[in-house]
XYZ file of C-alpha atoms in Angstrom:
618
model
C -1.249 -25.862 26.841
C -4.725 -25.524 25.890
C -6.052 -24.065 22.531
C -7.109 -20.499 24.058
C -10.935 -19.584 23.512
C -12.556 -17.439 21.190
C -10.620 -18.202 18.203
C -12.508 -17.924 14.526
C -11.497 -20.046 11.753
C -12.556 -18.452 8.488
C -13.596 -20.942 6.153
C -11.103 -19.039 3.230
C -8.587 -18.193 5.362
C -7.635 -22.409 6.497
C -8.724 -25.291 7.263
C -10.209 -26.240 10.256
C -10.817 -29.799 12.145
C -12.069 -31.608 14.317
C -9.942 -34.095 15.373
C -9.466 -33.916 18.818
C -12.678 -33.859 20.775
C -13.967 -31.336 20.747
C -10.358 -29.595 19.964
C -9.634 -28.044 16.432
C -6.533 -27.955 13.986
C -6.025 -24.779 12.592
C -3.890 -24.897 9.302
C -1.822 -22.109 7.287
C -1.605 -21.452 4.542
C -4.614 -23.292 4.216
C -4.110 -24.431 0.559
C -1.167 -24.279 -1.685
C -1.204 -24.024 -5.995
C 0.525 -27.153 -7.786
C 3.362 -24.939 -11.052
C 4.382 -22.378 -8.605
C 7.593 -21.529 -8.586
C 7.636 -21.226 -4.807
C 6.924 -24.932 -4.810
C 9.016 -25.464 -1.850
C 5.956 -24.997 1.201
C 5.787 -25.038 4.895
C 2.779 -25.805 6.500
C 1.463 -24.693 10.674
C -0.440 -27.234 11.974
C -2.041 -25.500 15.779
C -3.817 -27.709 17.966
C -3.961 -28.960 21.315
C -1.183 -30.874 21.906
C -0.493 -31.828 18.724
C 4.134 -31.773 18.973
C 2.685 -35.793 20.307
C 1.257 -36.626 17.238
C 2.783 -38.292 14.562
C 2.767 -36.637 10.993
C 2.727 -38.386 8.148
C 2.319 -37.836 4.124
C -0.595 -40.646 2.195
C 1.645 -41.533 -0.921
C 0.721 -38.594 -3.839
C 2.160 -38.070 -7.164
C 4.330 -35.755 -7.301
C 4.388 -34.671 -3.641
C 6.809 -35.285 -1.259
C 7.503 -34.607 2.848
C 10.738 -33.134 3.072
C 10.808 -32.316 7.055
C 8.388 -32.419 10.014
C 10.042 -30.567 12.787
C 8.788 -29.618 16.546
C 9.044 -26.261 18.330
C 9.542 -26.072 21.899
C 5.560 -25.480 21.770
C 4.106 -28.143 22.184
C 0.681 -26.898 20.186
C 2.627 -27.016 16.695
C 3.737 -29.308 13.935
C 5.542 -26.975 10.979
C 5.431 -29.764 7.927
C 7.193 -29.072 4.261
C 6.475 -30.579 1.642
C 7.922 -30.121 -2.475
C 5.028 -29.924 -4.759
C 6.789 -31.041 -8.909
C 6.151 -29.561 -11.299
C 2.868 -31.684 -13.198
C 1.378 -32.578 -10.035
C -2.193 -33.077 -10.495
C -4.561 -31.225 -8.103
C -6.106 -32.528 -5.534
C -6.528 -33.153 -1.630
C -3.198 -34.235 0.386
C -4.321 -36.217 3.516
C -1.585 -35.538 6.336
C -1.665 -38.687 8.780
C -1.627 -37.880 13.080
C -0.945 -40.968 14.330
C -0.765 -41.414 18.193
C -0.212 -45.163 20.535
C -3.188 -45.910 21.845
C -5.516 -43.527 19.361
C -6.844 -44.275 16.278
C -5.329 -41.949 13.508
C -6.573 -38.918 12.381
C -6.479 -36.964 8.321
C -5.761 -34.179 7.946
C -6.842 -32.975 3.987
C -4.950 -30.789 2.071
C -5.934 -29.180 -0.957
C -3.543 -28.453 -3.777
C -5.564 -26.423 -6.453
C -4.735 -25.705 -9.906
C -3.079 -22.922 -10.775
C -5.744 -20.371 -12.734
C -3.389 -20.365 -16.861
C -0.921 -16.769 -17.080
C -1.842 -15.758 -12.856
C 2.293 -15.788 -13.848
C 2.036 -12.762 -15.391
C -0.514 -10.740 -13.381
C 0.391 -6.644 -14.261
C 1.353 -4.752 -11.730
C 0.540 -0.717 -11.667
C 2.658 1.067 -12.876
C 2.629 5.492 -14.696
C 0.526 5.196 -17.064
C -1.923 4.709 -13.941
C -3.070 6.952 -11.575
C -4.252 5.291 -7.420
C -7.538 5.763 -5.697
C -6.400 5.545 -1.952
C -9.719 4.582 0.437
C -9.927 4.019 4.341
C -12.456 1.121 3.766
C -13.872 2.079 7.317
C -14.984 5.411 5.765
C -15.949 5.007 1.868
C -18.995 3.342 2.653
C -21.306 0.662 3.327
C -22.365 -1.345 1.347
C -23.801 -4.355 3.738
C -25.089 -2.376 6.798
C -25.691 -6.160 8.618
C -21.949 -6.570 9.305
C -21.028 -3.635 10.828
C -21.281 -4.906 13.754
C -20.251 -8.946 14.096
C -21.008 -10.865 17.516
C -17.887 -12.410 17.225
C -15.493 -9.155 17.462
C -15.148 -6.988 19.884
C -14.858 -3.604 18.172
C -18.668 -2.752 17.782
C -19.710 0.066 15.404
C -19.677 3.396 16.798
C -20.399 6.168 14.262
C -20.746 8.791 16.557
C -16.879 8.215 17.937
C -14.310 9.372 15.340
C -12.078 7.438 16.332
C -14.522 4.802 15.850
C -15.424 1.916 13.159
C -18.245 2.990 11.388
C -18.961 0.193 9.023
C -17.097 0.973 4.947
C -16.322 -2.403 3.700
C -15.990 -4.543 0.606
C -19.285 -4.443 -0.249
C -19.506 -0.402 -0.266
C -15.836 0.011 -2.598
C -17.229 -2.952 -4.957
C -20.880 -0.728 -5.723
C -18.998 2.493 -7.000
C -15.790 1.146 -8.876
C -17.929 3.024 -11.508
C -17.621 6.644 -9.460
C -13.699 5.718 -8.806
C -13.299 4.925 -12.936
C -15.424 7.308 -14.191
C -12.995 10.107 -11.955
C -9.694 9.099 -14.071
C -8.124 6.376 -11.766
C -7.223 2.869 -12.999
C -6.192 1.566 -9.946
C -7.746 1.510 -6.025
C -4.977 1.388 -3.127
C -7.013 -0.009 0.062
C -5.371 1.018 3.335
C -5.860 -2.722 4.987
C -8.634 -5.451 4.888
C -7.340 -8.318 7.440
C -8.805 -9.292 9.978
C -8.327 -6.708 12.777
C -9.682 -8.371 16.230
C -8.623 -5.129 18.609
C -11.087 -4.358 21.367
C -11.107 -0.952 20.213
C -9.627 1.880 17.486
C -9.593 -0.887 15.011
C -10.506 0.408 11.879
C -7.531 1.221 10.730
C -6.165 -1.726 9.746
C -3.106 -2.544 11.098
C -2.817 -4.947 14.100
C -3.511 -7.449 12.326
C -5.180 -10.035 14.163
C -5.641 -13.392 11.325
C -3.019 -12.927 8.224
C -4.952 -15.421 6.465
C -8.948 -13.920 7.021
C -10.580 -10.281 5.593
C -12.220 -8.913 8.977
C -15.783 -10.338 8.328
C -16.529 -6.216 9.230
C -15.294 -6.006 5.981
C -16.978 -8.906 4.211
C -15.075 -12.178 3.917
C -12.180 -13.488 1.723
C -14.488 -14.896 -1.194
C -15.731 -11.215 -1.297
C -12.221 -9.477 -1.789
C -11.502 -11.743 -4.392
C -15.031 -10.265 -6.588
C -14.167 -7.356 -6.224
C -10.485 -8.045 -7.410
C -12.038 -9.575 -10.235
C -14.834 -6.834 -10.810
C -12.275 -3.929 -11.124
C -10.665 -6.123 -13.153
C -13.263 -6.301 -15.442
C -13.589 -2.293 -15.332
C -10.325 -1.986 -15.938
C -9.082 -0.996 -12.106
C -6.313 -2.486 -10.956
C -6.299 -3.619 -7.015
C -3.678 -2.970 -4.471
C -3.315 -4.818 -1.408
C -1.477 -3.079 2.528
C 0.101 -5.678 3.756
C 2.484 -4.971 7.085
C 5.341 -7.813 7.560
C 6.809 -5.989 10.812
C 3.892 -6.375 13.384
C 1.427 -7.670 13.909
C -1.851 -7.086 16.212
C -1.148 -7.394 20.705
C -5.006 -10.212 19.978
C -3.642 -11.916 17.072
C -4.673 -15.706 17.331
C -1.342 -17.231 18.369
C 0.251 -13.761 20.793
C -1.318 -16.417 23.849
C 0.903 -18.829 22.589
C 3.685 -18.484 20.177
C 5.711 -21.067 18.217
C 8.522 -20.198 19.431
C 9.993 -17.599 21.990
C 12.118 -15.660 19.400
C 8.386 -15.768 17.167
C 8.115 -12.119 18.361
C 11.546 -9.572 19.746
C 11.045 -9.550 23.129
C 12.682 -7.285 25.153
C 12.748 -7.052 29.419
C 10.167 -4.801 29.459
C 8.529 -2.649 26.416
C 10.559 -1.473 24.350
C 9.579 0.791 21.482
C 11.128 1.569 18.115
C 13.515 4.131 17.894
C 12.738 5.391 14.288
C 16.444 6.628 13.909
C 16.659 5.037 10.662
C 19.774 6.324 9.661
C 21.174 3.551 11.302
C 21.134 1.486 8.455
C 23.936 2.870 6.798
C 24.842 4.871 10.064
C 29.118 3.823 10.230
C 28.990 5.561 12.790
C 25.447 3.580 15.065
C 26.107 1.181 18.207
C 24.577 -1.471 17.724
C 21.802 -1.226 20.297
C 20.392 1.691 18.410
C 20.462 -0.569 15.123
C 19.064 -2.982 17.398
C 16.197 -0.557 18.797
C 15.075 0.349 15.846
C 14.750 -2.843 13.789
C 13.133 -4.783 16.711
C 11.555 -2.164 18.932
C 7.755 -2.131 18.617
C 6.051 0.545 16.531
C 3.346 0.855 19.778
C 2.279 -1.723 22.664
C -0.546 -3.026 20.683
C 1.543 -4.251 18.094
C 3.676 -6.424 18.228
C 7.117 -6.796 16.116
C 7.273 -9.925 14.488
C 10.499 -11.157 14.261
C 11.663 -11.885 11.143
C 15.259 -13.836 11.908
C 13.545 -16.731 12.749
C 13.393 -19.234 9.937
C 9.275 -20.230 9.652
C 8.049 -16.923 10.444
C 10.341 -16.207 7.365
C 8.455 -18.863 5.545
C 5.247 -18.051 6.976
C 5.357 -14.800 5.830
C 6.399 -15.034 2.293
C 4.082 -17.517 2.007
C 1.112 -15.522 3.164
C 2.044 -12.620 0.266
C 1.701 -15.072 -2.054
C -0.809 -16.687 -1.140
C -3.418 -13.577 -1.170
C -1.741 -12.812 -4.994
C -2.220 -16.240 -6.113
C -6.090 -16.659 -4.470
C -7.337 -13.197 -4.738
C -5.085 -11.399 -8.284
C -4.179 -8.662 -7.021
C -1.739 -6.430 -8.850
C -0.079 -5.035 -6.808
C 1.236 -4.560 -2.590
C 1.614 -1.223 -0.587
C 4.522 -2.889 2.304
C 3.608 -0.711 5.078
C 6.776 0.364 7.694
C 9.192 -0.667 5.172
C 11.991 -0.359 6.379
C 11.792 -1.440 10.021
C 11.217 -5.639 9.501
C 14.420 -7.704 9.596
C 16.505 -6.208 6.643
C 17.774 -8.502 5.031
C 14.583 -10.715 4.923
C 12.746 -7.634 3.515
C 14.920 -8.638 0.074
C 13.920 -12.151 0.425
C 10.587 -11.175 0.676
C 10.848 -9.027 -2.257
C 12.671 -11.484 -4.095
C 10.866 -14.402 -3.792
C 7.211 -11.832 -4.791
C 9.342 -10.625 -7.756
C 10.593 -14.115 -9.230
C 6.573 -15.951 -8.769
C 5.256 -12.274 -10.869
C 7.568 -10.902 -12.979
C 5.684 -7.846 -13.730
C 4.229 -7.102 -10.394
C 4.267 -3.948 -7.868
C 5.253 -3.858 -5.146
C 5.586 -0.239 -3.320
C 7.391 0.278 0.193
C 6.496 3.094 2.540
C 9.864 4.318 3.620
C 8.408 7.871 5.351
C 11.318 9.923 5.110
C 12.720 13.150 3.477
C 15.704 12.309 2.383
C 16.142 10.974 -0.778
C 19.839 9.388 -0.063
C 17.732 7.050 2.781
C 14.494 6.131 -0.031
C 16.458 5.159 -3.419
C 18.726 2.623 -0.705
C 15.450 0.468 -1.232
C 14.528 0.618 -4.618
C 15.284 -2.276 -6.899
C 19.079 -1.577 -8.576
C 20.303 0.842 -6.228
C 24.040 0.739 -5.475
C 25.138 0.721 -2.128
C 28.003 1.146 0.460
C 26.833 -2.125 2.367
C 26.132 -3.700 -0.808
C 22.497 -4.452 0.220
C 19.783 -5.389 -2.781
C 16.549 -4.935 -3.050
C 13.846 -6.738 -5.330
C 11.657 -3.423 -4.503
C 10.365 -2.212 -7.473
C 8.223 1.272 -6.304
C 8.656 3.525 -2.858
C 6.386 6.617 -1.876
C 8.543 9.955 -2.542
C 7.814 11.129 0.477
C 10.522 13.747 -0.215
C 8.520 15.283 -2.889
C 5.626 15.098 -0.961
C 7.144 17.634 1.388
C 8.817 19.139 -0.985
C 5.699 20.258 -2.721
C 3.959 21.127 -0.249
C 6.931 23.697 1.138
C 7.005 25.407 -2.282
C 3.028 25.874 -1.987
C 3.088 27.764 0.779
C 6.632 29.508 1.212
C 6.786 33.192 0.702
C 8.026 34.319 -2.324
C 12.293 35.004 -1.630
C 14.820 36.084 -3.591
C 15.493 32.172 -4.709
C 11.907 31.577 -5.334
C 9.464 29.609 -3.459
C 9.373 27.271 -5.835
C 12.835 25.763 -5.421
C 12.383 23.155 -2.547
C 10.094 21.595 -5.184
C 12.821 22.293 -7.837
C 15.845 20.729 -5.800
C 14.325 17.548 -4.746
C 13.148 16.333 -8.108
C 16.951 17.398 -9.289
C 18.260 14.774 -7.292
C 16.351 11.829 -8.986
C 20.028 10.586 -10.127
C 19.838 8.617 -6.090
C 17.187 6.872 -7.615
C 18.101 3.807 -10.188
C 14.138 4.423 -11.521
C 12.182 7.237 -10.233
C 10.184 7.434 -12.618
C 8.520 3.637 -10.497
C 7.731 5.940 -7.301
C 4.261 6.829 -5.962
C 4.055 11.127 -6.130
C 1.128 12.077 -3.787
C -0.366 15.260 -2.137
C -1.505 13.664 1.053
C -2.305 10.251 2.792
C -4.082 8.606 5.249
C -1.166 9.671 7.609
C -1.259 13.279 7.776
C -3.152 15.823 7.144
C -5.270 15.872 3.725
C -3.540 18.698 0.786
C -6.500 21.062 1.239
C -5.091 21.502 4.926
C -2.040 21.208 4.231
C -2.384 24.113 1.535
C -4.335 26.264 4.632
C -7.471 25.667 2.702
C -6.555 27.832 -0.284
C -7.795 26.719 -4.167
C -5.182 27.663 -6.256
C -3.377 25.742 -4.341
C -4.839 22.772 -3.889
C -5.133 22.443 -7.453
C -1.083 23.033 -7.875
C -0.562 20.494 -6.265
C -3.349 17.738 -7.919
C -1.147 19.094 -11.256
C 1.405 18.675 -10.056
C 1.247 15.381 -8.532
C -0.368 14.608 -12.039
C 1.966 15.142 -14.379
C 6.029 15.014 -12.956
C 7.565 11.475 -13.875
C 6.301 8.832 -11.162
C 2.991 7.372 -10.445
C 0.221 9.476 -8.975
C -1.731 8.057 -5.941
C -4.639 10.465 -4.268
C -6.460 9.792 -1.243
C -10.199 9.420 -1.265
C -12.315 12.460 -0.743
C -9.331 14.583 -2.334
C -12.044 15.300 -5.416
C -13.890 17.459 -2.680
C -12.177 19.681 -1.245
C -12.016 17.197 2.212
C -9.955 18.866 5.185
C -9.371 18.175 8.474
C -8.727 22.384 9.780
C -7.411 23.049 13.238
C -6.893 19.134 14.129
C -4.594 16.885 12.881
C -6.558 13.206 14.538
C -6.532 10.902 12.090
C -10.769 9.985 13.217
C -10.864 13.259 11.287
C -8.309 13.337 8.476
C -9.909 9.728 7.870
C -13.754 10.893 8.275
C -16.373 9.449 5.976
C -16.956 9.831 2.801
C -20.181 11.879 2.229
C -23.349 9.180 0.637
C -21.607 6.224 1.364
C -23.940 5.065 4.251
C -27.799 5.498 4.050
C -29.566 8.653 5.291
C -26.007 10.973 4.699
C -27.681 14.756 3.716
C -25.260 15.480 0.869
C -24.121 12.372 -1.599
C -20.529 13.057 -3.439
C -21.571 9.922 -5.496
C -24.706 12.093 -7.324
C -23.287 15.525 -6.512
C -26.427 15.741 -4.324
C -26.035 18.437 -1.406
C -22.387 19.475 -3.029
C -21.515 22.567 -2.916
C -20.560 24.296 -6.155
C -16.767 24.666 -5.051
C -17.333 20.689 -4.781
C -18.378 19.878 -8.118
C -16.289 22.338 -9.585
C -13.844 20.009 -7.767
C -14.503 16.881 -9.102
C -15.180 17.881 -12.229
C -11.379 19.092 -12.078
C -10.375 15.907 -10.760
C -12.262 14.353 -13.485
C -11.057 16.883 -16.474
C -6.864 15.885 -15.119
C -7.100 12.664 -14.662
C -9.344 12.061 -18.045
C -6.929 13.129 -19.811
C -3.784 11.338 -18.322
C -5.188 8.274 -18.414
C -4.052 8.440 -22.265
C -1.307 10.875 -22.171
C 1.323 8.976 -22.877
C 3.682 11.424 -22.988
C 3.821 12.163 -19.098
C 3.399 8.429 -18.345
C 6.593 7.769 -20.007
C 8.241 10.451 -21.064
C 11.315 12.201 -20.358
C 11.317 15.782 -17.804
C 11.895 18.333 -19.054
C 12.218 21.330 -15.286
C 13.144 25.151 -15.461
C 15.262 26.729 -12.443
C 12.343 29.483 -10.879
C 13.410 32.294 -10.789
C 12.717 34.861 -7.698
C 11.063 37.743 -8.854
C 8.811 35.809 -11.376
C 7.838 33.255 -8.777
C 6.410 30.648 -11.666
C 7.977 26.719 -11.854
C 7.998 25.490 -15.750
C 8.668 21.755 -16.270
C 8.350 19.332 -20.256
C 6.974 16.084 -20.315
C 8.230 15.095 -23.794
C 9.281 12.696 -25.858
C 10.351 11.917 -30.337
C 6.695 12.895 -30.905
C 4.472 14.583 -27.902
C 5.364 17.688 -25.824
C 3.602 18.830 -22.596
C 4.308 22.258 -20.639
C 3.464 22.385 -17.208
C 3.509 25.943 -15.880
C 3.128 27.253 -12.487
C 2.264 30.681 -11.516
C 1.932 32.329 -7.579
C 2.260 35.875 -8.142
C -1.333 37.627 -7.469
C -1.014 38.734 -10.755
C -0.655 38.039 -14.205
C 3.126 36.682 -15.571
C 4.578 36.844 -18.884
C 6.466 34.341 -19.972
C 9.238 35.292 -22.602
C 9.327 31.562 -24.535
C 13.020 32.796 -25.405
C 13.596 31.319 -22.382
C 13.263 27.318 -23.010
C 14.401 27.270 -26.176
C 16.040 24.444 -26.268
C 12.921 22.408 -25.747
C 10.195 24.581 -28.136
C 10.160 27.138 -30.554
C 9.835 30.760 -29.621
C 5.998 30.697 -31.590
C 3.733 28.051 -30.018
C 0.522 26.038 -30.437
C -1.593 23.419 -29.102
C -5.098 23.267 -26.371
C -4.712 24.382 -22.733
C -6.379 21.361 -21.291
C -8.043 21.832 -18.067
C -10.106 24.661 -19.636
C -10.127 23.020 -23.364
C -9.580 26.272 -24.989
C -6.510 26.897 -27.680
C -3.479 28.348 -27.275
C -1.210 30.191 -29.977
C 1.664 32.278 -27.778
C 4.326 34.188 -30.170
C 7.558 34.437 -27.924
C 5.418 35.220 -24.923
C 2.512 33.164 -22.921
C 0.374 34.871 -20.231
C 0.021 32.866 -17.151
C -2.968 33.770 -14.635
C -2.634 34.771 -11.499
C -2.196 32.279 -9.132
C -2.766 29.360 -11.664
C -1.574 26.821 -13.678
C -1.244 25.876 -16.663
C -0.944 22.161 -18.648
C -0.670 22.609 -22.181
C -0.640 19.944 -24.775
C 1.467 21.358 -27.694
C 1.225 20.617 -31.434
């Protein structure tokens, strides 16, 4: 089989060598490091008829060639090497030989690992995460908006097209993100998505070792991670192991037939996540859930293929080691083979014990989300090393409570009861809590552009247990009124493009209410950054009363207490503090964080209509 035309090779994503005349050889992973726990590495070699060549490894102290595998596709060789502890960095020399031809040498770099790289510190409940859709945040380098080799060109007037945001744009505005009080940033996927259309979102990877050139390159991503770290910001990388893009380079020439999950005709996943534990579920339903494709343009990867499983684990470890990221957000966590995901999460956490992975399990039932968290004792004995999950159940309950009308049992009952199911989680403090994200309507739209409810959503997210995440533009009331079109939800951040009449980075052209909201977020998160009682303290909440429409909870430890109160009434509510006597005295003193005013309440506390209070108690 001939090497597919148009295959492109990134300098820092792989080694590409001319060894067969005008042909190329692709090598993945492009290098490895000495001193890694994962010291048995399977290297993929891809080139025209490479399987017809013998493969040997020249002697190198501390490294042995354990195995060479040739799949039925003659364009691939998989070679497994073992790197002993103490091996010095240098270039291995693989030799390809064939009768009647001169031997060809393929160099393979073994790099020196940075000291203490294995101690990378992940994100946790002391952090606040700023989520960015990179194509829509800021255009730092207009020269890469359209790239000749990439199929989709920039078209900013197309709501679902590429708009030109990039890594340079993110890097240029790290101080803005930090000034708002955030300590971590999560970017939607940055790897190559060389698809014909609708590729800006990044979830149809066409090269797992290459940053999309319309965002920058591998070097610029690594530089972003370094710069962010210097400013006290952690970087979370969005990854996908469930699927790739239909235009991924290997789709024209799969190494194994079972590299992807094949069906007689296109079959999508049924999204029936209950099959994981359902004792009555059919085998066919289980197969369709795990092996069905997300959409026709995203082939479903088969992690039961041993070489693909190794490929995906090594790819993850490579990006952590190469870039120094502090965390991973794993897309569609339940959809790949779940036993592979157990092995994958264990491999990452074994290599980087302080690292953090958050999995996306988009379901509103805590019984199902908790299944995936490390430490959970499941009926089927399934074990996971996944530290964190996105708390979709709490997000759904929060919006429901904010939008519901007053009832006999209070509209706050949804969020109260959702939080009451924390006993299902091994570690609820490691859940990521959020008012919205890139796949749903913005929170300002979800609460029907009610500013008071919007502020309650942000205060709740910032003070409840867990790790808060806000979506870019939340701080200036970005919304998607009248539509759920993702291209609108992920609209351009004003000021990110030259010529924008409104610039949210410096405040030019913002309305008074947008400026007020931006400052509100800054005040809230700047306080939270140093509020250790909110990071790790216990949580005590009180059942809301229907006639009051008030919900109150406390964050506390041995030395500190914070009271958080929400009032959805259109009138001032006077709280009788005796109802909270198990945690506070009848007379309290403290500071209202959002207003900065002094609070001294004797027996009762007044809360203004449609408002919330954060009181740091003395």
